[in-house]
Amino acid sequence: MYNIGTNDGLAPKAPRRIILCPTYDNSETVNKIAISSLVSDALPISVLQTLFDTWWHTDTNNKMLATPQISEFTFTDSDPVKSTSEWFERVMQDPTRDVGFIFNDVTPRVIKQLALIAATSTAYSFYIVTADDKLIGKFDGAYLVPFEIQASSIFVGNKALSGYTEHAKDMITFRLNEARSLDDMFAIPISGGYVTSDDDYWSLIDATCTPSSYTVDGVTLTIVRTARNPSTGVQDPVTGILYTEAAANATDDSDDEAPAASGNWTESSDGVYVWSESGVFTSAKTYTVQISHSGIDVASVTFTIA
Amino acid sequence: MRGFDIKDFNPKMAFEKGYDYFKSNIKNLVAKDKIGEKREGKWVGPTDAEIRALYDTIIREYKKAQKIADSKPEATVVEPVKTDK
């Protein structure tokens, strides 16, 4: 982890995404990044992914929203775009300026969602992800917390249309809530993901699990995406879950089970998994299914053995 | 070893459930053609000795990874010597 304020040899590159989230509050944990979640001094992208919301979620106030890639970063007084750490220092020293982030050719619904955030009464904050894959926020001892945005200062223009030779430039601007000591600014390297990859900065995909045919000798789990595929109208199956990614824990904490061998876990058809293991479950116990598959968030579900 | 590989097994479950469960699970899987090797149309599983060796390897690796010490030597309890008075 690097302290930008003391300029210990690390010059963060230009911002490539911002991550918007409701303003940090001591009673909330959703937008804080625990320093304890760092692995080898870097933040695994998977930690962020669990915090990301899906675009056009009905409730924008609960989770973080990573923007599409930023093509330019600017001050409103037509200063040249900054590509080095200088921009941090300029902006942080003079919070009375608006700062703008320009996106090229984003979809109308991205603009719509940003406008929704601008219109909400909830106070918003932001993190920055730089071109060299570092997450920048404020360090408060145990957590990295986001920078506050001044109330009602977020502005999102109407969706711009692209011309024959130019991209459509859509811009979000806002103003920092207050000047922050540069000593509080920290950059954490992000591991396992690239700022240029939209897949990495996408939220986990919600999935639903339905247990059936459960006996002491196993269970059948049907796992599908919660959202229907807009092209086909069906819920796509979640395929490729391995035996090491499945578990079932008794709700009374008396029994934690996982398939003992790869042969105990079969994907009989797309998204339908048969866990067959003699005597694995105990009668009259209720089990919670635990699936930990990359990129997928399976809703909690239980089954009770007769 | 006859279609078996150490990565096909969950070391945590092997450790928690013990050798007897591990062995009977393998026998069940071989019976269901889920694991093992097909020879001349028949599924062949590992011998008991091979299962034992595999189990011991899995447990050894698991303990190493989890930093679980092998069974500790029993503390020697010195009984006070009673003397009749």
mmCIF file of N, CA and C in Angstrom, chain A residues 243 256-264 266 276-280, chain B residues 6-10 12-13 16-17 21 25 28-29 32 34-35:
data_model
loop_
_atom_site.group_PDB
_atom_site.id
_atom_site.type_symbol
_atom_site.label_atom_id
_atom_site.label_comp_id
_atom_site.label_asym_id
_atom_site.label_seq_id
_atom_site.Cartn_x
_atom_site.Cartn_y
_atom_site.Cartn_z
ATOM 1 N N TYR A 243 -16.527 -29.564 -7.940
ATOM 2 C CA TYR A 243 -16.874 -30.158 -6.649
ATOM 3 C C TYR A 243 -16.238 -29.404 -5.493
ATOM 4 N N ASP A 256 -20.729 -29.689 8.706
ATOM 5 C CA ASP A 256 -20.371 -29.022 7.454
ATOM 6 C C ASP A 256 -19.930 -30.080 6.450
ATOM 7 N N GLU A 257 -20.581 -30.091 5.309
ATOM 8 C CA GLU A 257 -20.263 -31.108 4.318
ATOM 9 C C GLU A 257 -19.827 -30.473 3.013
ATOM 10 N N ALA A 258 -18.965 -31.200 2.303
ATOM 11 C CA ALA A 258 -18.579 -30.823 0.943
ATOM 12 C C ALA A 258 -18.364 -32.134 0.199
ATOM 13 N N PRO A 259 -18.547 -32.145 -1.106
ATOM 14 C CA PRO A 259 -18.303 -33.392 -1.839
ATOM 15 C C PRO A 259 -16.892 -33.897 -1.544
ATOM 16 N N ALA A 260 -16.790 -35.195 -1.179
ATOM 17 C CA ALA A 260 -15.496 -35.730 -0.758
ATOM 18 C C ALA A 260 -14.566 -35.972 -1.935
ATOM 19 N N ALA A 261 -15.141 -36.172 -3.106
ATOM 20 C CA ALA A 261 -14.304 -36.457 -4.277
ATOM 21 C C ALA A 261 -14.978 -35.919 -5.522
ATOM 22 N N SER A 262 -14.190 -35.721 -6.562
ATOM 23 C CA SER A 262 -14.755 -35.171 -7.798
ATOM 24 C C SER A 262 -15.868 -36.069 -8.329
ATOM 25 N N GLY A 263 -15.746 -37.376 -8.081
ATOM 26 C CA GLY A 263 -16.747 -38.309 -8.578
ATOM 27 C C GLY A 263 -18.087 -38.192 -7.884
ATOM 28 N N ASN A 264 -18.119 -37.545 -6.722
ATOM 29 C CA ASN A 264 -19.378 -37.366 -6.000
ATOM 30 C C ASN A 264 -20.205 -36.220 -6.577
ATOM 31 N N THR A 266 -21.526 -34.356 -10.095
ATOM 32 C CA THR A 266 -21.662 -34.477 -11.541
ATOM 33 C C THR A 266 -22.584 -33.398 -12.066
ATOM 34 N N SER A 276 -23.871 -36.895 -5.187
ATOM 35 C CA SER A 276 -24.255 -38.241 -4.770
ATOM 36 C C SER A 276 -23.144 -38.814 -3.911
ATOM 37 N N GLU A 277 -23.438 -38.995 -2.638
ATOM 38 C CA GLU A 277 -22.405 -39.475 -1.710
ATOM 39 C C GLU A 277 -23.102 -40.199 -0.572
ATOM 40 N N SER A 278 -22.829 -41.463 -0.451
ATOM 41 C CA SER A 278 -23.553 -42.303 0.502
ATOM 42 C C SER A 278 -23.418 -41.788 1.940
ATOM 43 N N GLY A 279 -24.556 -41.495 2.551
ATOM 44 C CA GLY A 279 -24.574 -41.098 3.960
ATOM 45 C C GLY A 279 -23.968 -39.749 4.261
ATOM 46 N N VAL A 280 -23.911 -38.874 3.267
ATOM 47 C CA VAL A 280 -23.245 -37.580 3.494
ATOM 48 C C VAL A 280 -24.061 -36.664 4.409
ATOM 49 N N ILE B 6 -4.713 -37.332 -6.742
ATOM 50 C CA ILE B 6 -4.866 -36.695 -5.432
ATOM 51 C C ILE B 6 -5.785 -35.472 -5.510
ATOM 52 N N LYS B 7 -5.792 -34.821 -6.691
ATOM 53 C CA LYS B 7 -6.612 -33.604 -6.809
ATOM 54 C C LYS B 7 -8.103 -33.925 -6.956
ATOM 55 N N ASP B 8 -8.432 -35.192 -7.078
ATOM 56 C CA ASP B 8 -9.846 -35.572 -7.174
ATOM 57 C C ASP B 8 -10.515 -35.643 -5.804
ATOM 58 N N PHE B 9 -9.765 -35.379 -4.756
ATOM 59 C CA PHE B 9 -10.325 -35.549 -3.417
ATOM 60 C C PHE B 9 -10.234 -34.279 -2.589
ATOM 61 N N ASN B 10 -11.235 -34.090 -1.787
ATOM 62 C CA ASN B 10 -11.296 -32.929 -0.907
ATOM 63 C C ASN B 10 -10.552 -33.272 0.383
ATOM 64 N N LYS B 12 -9.962 -31.710 3.093
ATOM 65 C CA LYS B 12 -10.606 -31.326 4.361
ATOM 66 C C LYS B 12 -11.612 -32.403 4.782
ATOM 67 N N MET B 13 -12.405 -32.877 3.788
ATOM 68 C CA MET B 13 -13.402 -33.891 4.121
ATOM 69 C C MET B 13 -12.725 -35.211 4.471
ATOM 70 N N GLU B 16 -11.596 -34.819 8.007
ATOM 71 C CA GLU B 16 -12.666 -34.789 9.008
ATOM 72 C C GLU B 16 -13.421 -36.114 9.100
ATOM 73 N N LYS B 17 -13.560 -36.813 7.987
ATOM 74 C CA LYS B 17 -14.401 -38.012 7.999
ATOM 75 C C LYS B 17 -13.624 -39.296 8.252
ATOM 76 N N TYR B 21 -14.570 -43.827 5.993
ATOM 77 C CA TYR B 21 -15.504 -43.134 5.110
ATOM 78 C C TYR B 21 -14.872 -42.929 3.740
ATOM 79 N N ASN B 25 -16.376 -44.498 0.358
ATOM 80 C CA ASN B 25 -16.795 -43.563 -0.703
ATOM 81 C C ASN B 25 -16.147 -43.944 -2.032
ATOM 82 N N ASN B 28 -17.805 -46.994 -3.400
ATOM 83 C CA ASN B 28 -19.109 -46.639 -3.982
ATOM 84 C C ASN B 28 -18.945 -46.016 -5.359
ATOM 85 N N LEU B 29 -17.974 -45.117 -5.468
ATOM 86 C CA LEU B 29 -17.757 -44.420 -6.744
ATOM 87 C C LEU B 29 -17.314 -45.383 -7.835
ATOM 88 N N LYS B 32 -20.233 -47.204 -9.055
ATOM 89 C CA LYS B 32 -21.115 -46.393 -9.898
ATOM 90 C C LYS B 32 -20.420 -45.922 -11.174
ATOM 91 N N LYS B 34 -18.046 -43.970 -11.487
ATOM 92 C CA LYS B 34 -17.748 -42.535 -11.447
ATOM 93 C C LYS B 34 -16.261 -42.267 -11.371
ATOM 94 N N ILE B 35 -15.521 -43.271 -10.991
ATOM 95 C CA ILE B 35 -14.103 -43.041 -10.788
ATOM 96 C C ILE B 35 -13.376 -44.368 -11.006
#
